[in-house]
């Protein structure tokens, strides 16, 4: 029997494209809050002896986390043979070390909790900085669908004479892949962060990038401080107004206004989260990954 897919937060059109693309059935369920704020969940589809998949939108995880766990546990009690999650933006990956003595390494605990209730996970470009692989913290099978091919396709179609710039050392992994697929040069800048909203980024070293269109690529755009600083520095070096690409458009606070003020030519993202800037579509890539799962 075909897989049954429950949409817990993707936009309806993208979810439907994926569900039809991998010939799955759309799962029906009811979710609401009781007056005291507790969650009510009711699975309406028959899931006995079926493989189940949850399509999860990873933004604001604290507000949703319990409903993901309740859903997975409920599906298993109702007879599902397995429950996996397709979560294009995997949250809680950035606190991967204890910077100060008492800090909680939330990435590890989040991974432990997810691994206890789900059988597998598919995501896109998780923030692997001090971890080399998700298997260091997740004990379930995980698969990464890279955004680089779709980003490279978009750059080839939309940007003349691009040079790819990474705003910090962690971005090297994405920037290098994108530049190699586009067939252009890249450079990685150095970032110093002294607070959540306090970031400085170094100037590019190569003067011969003048005349090229800088395309800044990073995995996450959250407050936009990293990108905005990089944009200002590139413009100060007489480079053209940069195009900014973020895989995961978290866009917290005044991010959009800040990026506009910085002088960015365009801000584009992937559809790992719902946002009007998501011109780079990965739905076919996720469909293929799910079909092969
Ligand atoms: C962290 O190293 C990530 O790769 C991003 O550079 C960072 O999360 C961006 O955050 P913000 O937009 O708040 O500067």
Tab-separated table of C-alpha atoms and ligand atoms in Angstrom:
chain	number	residue	atom	x	y	z
A	1	UNK	CA	0.000	0.000	0.000
A	2	UNK	CA	1.276	3.520	-0.768
A	3	UNK	CA	2.788	5.770	1.829
A	4	UNK	CA	0.577	8.206	3.674
A	5	UNK	CA	1.858	11.771	4.080
A	6	UNK	CA	0.618	14.222	6.744
A	7	UNK	CA	1.240	17.922	6.164
A	8	UNK	CA	2.233	19.607	9.443
A	9	UNK	CA	3.137	23.098	8.276
A	10	UNK	CA	4.243	23.086	4.629
A	11	UNK	CA	2.315	25.368	2.294
A	12	UNK	CA	-0.524	23.369	0.762
A	13	UNK	CA	0.648	23.688	-2.873
A	14	UNK	CA	4.186	22.433	-2.206
A	15	UNK	CA	2.866	19.581	-0.057
A	16	UNK	CA	0.423	18.535	-2.789
A	17	UNK	CA	3.155	18.629	-5.470
A	18	UNK	CA	5.320	16.348	-3.344
A	19	UNK	CA	2.479	13.977	-2.449
A	20	UNK	CA	1.397	13.569	-6.107
A	21	UNK	CA	5.042	13.396	-7.271
A	22	UNK	CA	5.762	10.348	-5.126
A	23	UNK	CA	2.324	8.756	-5.653
A	24	UNK	CA	1.486	8.899	-1.961
A	25	UNK	CA	-1.808	9.444	-0.194
A	26	UNK	CA	-2.548	12.626	1.716
A	27	UNK	CA	-3.230	11.910	5.401
A	28	UNK	CA	-6.155	13.570	7.178
A	29	UNK	CA	-5.942	14.783	10.746
A	30	UNK	CA	-7.425	17.376	13.035
A	31	UNK	CA	-5.298	19.599	15.259
A	32	UNK	CA	-6.315	22.355	17.621
A	33	UNK	CA	-5.596	23.802	21.045
A	34	UNK	CA	-7.781	23.314	24.081
A	35	UNK	CA	-8.723	26.565	25.863
A	36	UNK	CA	-5.812	26.014	28.277
A	37	UNK	CA	-3.338	25.842	25.385
A	38	UNK	CA	-2.791	22.055	25.381
A	39	UNK	CA	-2.763	20.262	22.030
A	40	UNK	CA	-5.633	18.129	20.650
A	41	UNK	CA	-4.735	15.772	17.780
A	42	UNK	CA	-6.966	13.311	15.934
A	43	UNK	CA	-5.764	11.152	13.012
A	44	UNK	CA	-8.708	10.579	10.656
A	45	UNK	CA	-6.971	8.362	8.057
A	46	UNK	CA	-6.488	4.631	8.517
A	47	UNK	CA	-2.740	4.199	9.044
A	48	UNK	CA	-2.655	0.540	10.128
A	49	UNK	CA	0.240	-1.258	8.408
A	50	UNK	CA	1.174	1.885	6.473
A	51	UNK	CA	4.428	3.847	6.264
A	52	UNK	CA	3.771	7.425	7.432
A	53	UNK	CA	5.638	10.633	6.672
A	54	UNK	CA	5.249	14.025	8.371
A	55	UNK	CA	6.027	17.158	6.319
A	56	UNK	CA	7.391	19.513	8.945
A	57	UNK	CA	8.097	23.218	8.817
A	58	UNK	CA	11.065	23.693	11.150
A	59	UNK	CA	10.601	27.377	11.957
A	60	UNK	CA	9.615	28.271	15.575
A	61	UNK	CA	10.275	24.706	16.765
A	62	UNK	CA	9.444	25.394	20.419
A	63	UNK	CA	5.845	26.174	19.503
A	64	UNK	CA	5.415	22.987	17.451
A	65	UNK	CA	7.717	20.358	18.877
A	66	UNK	CA	5.220	18.564	21.112
A	67	UNK	CA	2.688	18.218	18.279
A	68	UNK	CA	5.348	16.474	16.098
A	69	UNK	CA	6.084	14.023	18.901
A	70	UNK	CA	2.392	13.426	19.732
A	71	UNK	CA	1.657	12.817	16.044
A	72	UNK	CA	4.525	10.333	15.584
A	73	UNK	CA	3.665	8.425	18.774
A	74	UNK	CA	-0.056	8.394	17.955
A	75	UNK	CA	0.562	7.078	14.414
A	76	UNK	CA	2.654	4.235	15.812
A	77	UNK	CA	-0.056	3.367	18.366
A	78	UNK	CA	-2.589	3.349	15.506
A	79	UNK	CA	-0.543	0.712	13.687
A	80	UNK	CA	1.798	2.649	11.346
A	81	UNK	CA	4.791	0.493	10.407
A	82	UNK	CA	7.146	3.501	10.423
A	83	UNK	CA	7.031	7.278	10.840
A	84	UNK	CA	9.594	9.505	9.119
A	85	UNK	CA	9.930	13.270	8.908
A	86	UNK	CA	10.738	15.478	5.922
A	87	UNK	CA	11.961	18.641	7.601
A	88	UNK	CA	13.715	20.880	5.043
A	89	UNK	CA	14.989	23.294	7.729
A	90	UNK	CA	16.382	21.315	10.653
A	91	UNK	CA	16.320	23.642	13.682
A	92	UNK	CA	18.563	23.636	16.748
A	93	UNK	CA	21.768	22.814	14.876
A	94	UNK	CA	23.691	25.981	15.762
A	95	UNK	CA	24.273	25.425	19.485
A	96	UNK	CA	26.738	22.616	18.857
A	97	UNK	CA	29.145	23.437	21.681
A	98	UNK	CA	29.114	24.825	25.233
A	99	UNK	CA	30.635	28.290	24.671
A	100	UNK	CA	30.113	29.246	28.342
A	101	UNK	CA	30.306	26.716	31.225
A	102	UNK	CA	26.571	26.229	31.956
A	103	UNK	CA	25.178	26.420	28.431
A	104	UNK	CA	22.866	23.706	27.098
A	105	UNK	CA	24.054	22.013	23.894
A	106	UNK	CA	20.511	22.034	22.524
A	107	UNK	CA	21.437	20.416	19.183
A	108	UNK	CA	22.275	17.165	20.996
A	109	UNK	CA	19.130	17.035	23.128
A	110	UNK	CA	16.842	18.017	20.258
A	111	UNK	CA	18.386	15.213	18.157
A	112	UNK	CA	17.930	12.702	20.993
A	113	UNK	CA	14.247	13.586	21.412
A	114	UNK	CA	13.529	13.406	17.658
A	115	UNK	CA	15.415	10.098	17.356
A	116	UNK	CA	13.281	8.596	20.121
A	117	UNK	CA	9.992	9.146	18.256
A	118	UNK	CA	10.840	9.020	14.530
A	119	UNK	CA	12.288	6.261	12.344
A	120	UNK	CA	14.130	8.420	9.816
A	121	UNK	CA	14.632	12.018	8.759
A	122	UNK	CA	15.234	13.851	5.462
A	123	UNK	CA	16.467	17.446	5.540
A	124	UNK	CA	18.310	20.054	3.461
A	125	UNK	CA	21.707	21.569	4.306
A	126	UNK	CA	21.655	21.232	8.095
A	127	UNK	CA	24.076	23.563	9.873
A	128	UNK	CA	26.986	21.138	10.197
A	129	UNK	CA	29.773	23.198	11.675
A	130	UNK	CA	31.431	21.445	14.595
A	131	UNK	CA	29.634	18.163	13.785
A	132	UNK	CA	30.851	16.398	10.635
A	133	UNK	CA	27.632	14.432	10.149
A	134	UNK	CA	24.108	14.244	11.560
A	135	UNK	CA	24.893	10.689	12.705
A	136	UNK	CA	27.040	12.201	15.483
A	137	UNK	CA	23.849	13.327	17.257
A	138	UNK	CA	20.919	11.539	15.509
A	139	UNK	CA	20.608	7.805	16.115
A	140	UNK	CA	18.058	7.289	13.275
A	141	UNK	CA	18.919	7.135	9.533
A	142	UNK	CA	19.186	10.654	8.085
A	143	UNK	CA	19.463	11.863	4.523
A	144	UNK	CA	20.556	15.314	3.303
A	145	UNK	CA	19.091	16.740	0.094
A	146	UNK	CA	21.605	19.419	-0.961
A	147	UNK	CA	20.409	22.837	-2.093
A	148	UNK	CA	23.554	23.547	-4.155
A	149	UNK	CA	22.284	22.118	-7.508
A	150	UNK	CA	19.069	24.190	-7.399
A	151	UNK	CA	20.956	27.309	-6.250
A	152	UNK	CA	23.497	26.870	-9.051
A	153	UNK	CA	20.697	26.468	-11.640
A	154	UNK	CA	19.094	29.699	-10.431
A	155	UNK	CA	22.386	31.641	-10.487
A	156	UNK	CA	23.171	30.428	-14.034
A	157	UNK	CA	19.760	31.618	-15.235
A	158	UNK	CA	19.594	34.882	-13.291
A	159	UNK	CA	23.050	36.401	-12.641
A	160	UNK	CA	25.616	37.713	-15.144
A	161	UNK	CA	29.263	37.044	-14.422
A	162	UNK	CA	28.816	35.781	-10.855
A	163	UNK	CA	31.441	35.279	-8.156
A	164	UNK	CA	30.213	33.324	-5.150
A	165	UNK	CA	31.068	34.734	-1.714
A	166	UNK	CA	30.624	32.964	1.623
A	167	UNK	CA	30.257	35.318	4.613
A	168	UNK	CA	31.983	32.981	7.092
A	169	UNK	CA	34.094	29.856	7.285
A	170	UNK	CA	31.089	27.554	7.884
A	171	UNK	CA	29.653	28.639	4.545
A	172	UNK	CA	32.680	27.227	2.673
A	173	UNK	CA	30.915	23.838	2.266
A	174	UNK	CA	27.943	25.349	0.383
A	175	UNK	CA	29.844	28.084	-1.455
A	176	UNK	CA	32.438	25.686	-2.841
A	177	UNK	CA	29.777	23.295	-4.194
A	178	UNK	CA	27.696	26.099	-5.714
A	179	UNK	CA	30.749	27.711	-7.395
A	180	UNK	CA	31.877	24.402	-8.837
A	181	UNK	CA	28.381	23.686	-10.268
A	182	UNK	CA	28.096	27.223	-11.702
A	183	UNK	CA	31.690	27.043	-12.990
A	184	UNK	CA	32.873	30.294	-11.371
A	185	UNK	CA	35.259	31.520	-8.639
A	186	UNK	CA	34.479	31.839	-4.956
A	187	UNK	CA	35.871	33.394	-1.819
A	188	UNK	CA	35.044	32.918	1.846
A	189	UNK	CA	35.160	35.909	4.229
A	190	UNK	CA	35.842	35.778	7.971
A	191	UNK	CA	33.131	36.578	10.491
A	192	UNK	CA	33.374	37.609	14.133
A	193	UNK	CA	30.215	37.380	16.208
A	194	UNK	CA	30.117	39.057	19.608
A	195	UNK	CA	26.352	38.671	20.196
A	196	UNK	CA	23.105	37.446	18.583
A	197	UNK	CA	22.794	40.746	16.735
A	198	UNK	CA	26.434	41.875	16.730
A	199	UNK	CA	28.460	40.628	13.771
A	200	UNK	CA	31.425	41.869	11.732
A	201	UNK	CA	32.631	40.395	8.450
A	202	UNK	CA	36.058	40.841	6.787
A	203	UNK	CA	36.684	42.449	3.384
A	204	UNK	CA	37.308	40.253	0.327
A	205	UNK	CA	41.009	39.727	-0.454
A	206	UNK	CA	40.793	39.534	-4.224
A	207	UNK	CA	40.674	42.899	-6.012
A	208	UNK	CA	40.211	41.142	-9.361
A	209	UNK	CA	36.551	40.397	-8.504
A	210	UNK	CA	35.707	43.947	-9.613
A	211	UNK	CA	33.266	43.817	-12.532
A	212	UNK	CA	31.772	40.539	-11.296
A	213	UNK	CA	28.386	40.267	-9.581
A	214	UNK	CA	28.958	39.066	-6.016
A	215	UNK	CA	26.497	36.390	-4.959
A	216	UNK	CA	26.563	35.886	-1.195
A	217	UNK	CA	25.483	32.366	-0.224
A	218	UNK	CA	24.809	31.238	3.360
A	219	UNK	CA	22.775	28.430	4.872
A	220	UNK	CA	20.705	30.499	7.318
A	221	UNK	CA	19.608	34.128	7.188
A	222	UNK	CA	18.211	34.886	10.632
A	223	UNK	CA	18.684	38.461	11.901
A	224	UNK	CA	20.397	39.263	8.566
A	225	UNK	CA	23.402	40.792	10.382
A	226	UNK	CA	25.886	38.415	8.729
A	227	UNK	CA	24.605	39.105	5.207
A	228	UNK	CA	24.121	42.853	5.742
A	229	UNK	CA	27.691	43.258	7.010
A	230	UNK	CA	29.073	41.305	4.092
A	231	UNK	CA	27.002	43.378	1.627
A	232	UNK	CA	28.280	46.676	3.088
A	233	UNK	CA	31.898	45.465	2.943
A	234	UNK	CA	31.641	44.257	-0.651
A	235	UNK	CA	30.134	47.577	-1.752
A	236	UNK	CA	32.926	49.422	0.117
A	237	UNK	CA	35.398	47.457	-2.015
A	238	UNK	CA	33.766	48.911	-5.141
A	239	UNK	CA	32.050	45.661	-6.008
A	240	UNK	CA	28.580	45.672	-7.573
A	241	UNK	CA	25.521	45.458	-5.292
A	242	UNK	CA	25.440	41.810	-4.183
A	243	UNK	CA	22.689	39.251	-4.648
A	244	UNK	CA	22.044	37.465	-1.310
A	245	UNK	CA	20.996	33.824	-1.248
A	246	UNK	CA	19.998	32.039	1.954
A	247	UNK	CA	19.023	28.386	1.948
A	248	UNK	CA	16.805	28.790	5.009
A	249	UNK	CA	14.935	32.155	5.222
A	250	UNK	CA	14.299	32.507	8.953
A	251	UNK	CA	14.255	36.292	8.564
A	252	UNK	CA	13.854	37.235	12.237
A	253	UNK	CA	13.436	40.778	13.579
A	254	UNK	CA	13.997	43.565	11.051
A	255	UNK	CA	16.050	41.358	8.716
A	256	UNK	CA	14.388	42.340	5.430
A	257	UNK	CA	14.603	46.093	6.158
A	258	UNK	CA	18.233	45.699	7.213
A	259	UNK	CA	19.184	43.876	4.019
A	260	UNK	CA	17.423	46.500	1.895
A	261	UNK	CA	19.243	49.301	3.731
A	262	UNK	CA	22.602	47.525	3.325
A	263	UNK	CA	22.368	47.897	-0.453
A	264	UNK	CA	21.719	44.271	-1.484
A	265	UNK	CA	20.514	44.039	-5.075
A	266	UNK	CA	18.167	41.107	-4.406
A	267	UNK	CA	17.462	38.655	-1.568
A	268	UNK	CA	16.526	35.147	-2.652
A	269	UNK	CA	15.971	31.936	-0.706
A	270	UNK	CA	15.083	28.273	-1.117
A	271	UNK	CA	11.578	26.988	-0.351
A	272	UNK	CA	12.741	25.166	2.798
A	273	UNK	CA	10.446	27.599	4.661
A	274	UNK	CA	7.434	29.548	3.418
A	275	UNK	CA	8.597	32.998	2.320
A	276	UNK	CA	7.960	35.268	-0.711
A	277	UNK	CA	11.731	35.339	-1.405
A	278	UNK	CA	11.759	31.560	-2.038
A	279	UNK	CA	12.425	31.590	-5.777
A	280	UNK	CA	14.673	28.522	-5.584
A	281	UNK	CA	12.499	25.422	-5.552
A	282	UNK	CA	13.648	22.105	-4.097
A	283	UNK	CA	10.300	20.284	-4.196
A	284	UNK	CA	11.397	17.922	-6.999
A	285	UNK	CA	14.593	17.085	-5.095
A	286	UNK	CA	12.615	16.183	-1.947
A	287	UNK	CA	10.121	14.182	-4.020
A	288	UNK	CA	12.959	12.135	-5.470
A	289	UNK	CA	14.524	11.622	-2.043
A	290	UNK	CA	11.186	10.504	-0.581
A	291	UNK	CA	10.512	8.165	-3.519
A	292	UNK	CA	13.862	6.483	-2.847
A	293	UNK	CA	13.434	6.341	0.937
B	1	LIG	C1	25.894	30.614	11.264
B	1	LIG	O1	27.077	30.494	11.255
B	1	LIG	C2	25.078	30.535	10.006
B	1	LIG	O2	25.776	29.902	8.989
B	1	LIG	C3	24.617	31.911	9.553
B	1	LIG	O3	25.711	32.659	9.086
B	1	LIG	C4	23.963	32.654	10.669
B	1	LIG	O4	23.026	31.829	11.309
B	1	LIG	C5	23.283	33.900	10.165
B	1	LIG	O5	22.685	34.544	11.247
B	1	LIG	P1	22.274	36.070	11.179
B	1	LIG	O6	21.419	36.249	9.968
B	1	LIG	O7	21.522	36.281	12.453
B	1	LIG	O8	23.532	36.888	11.133
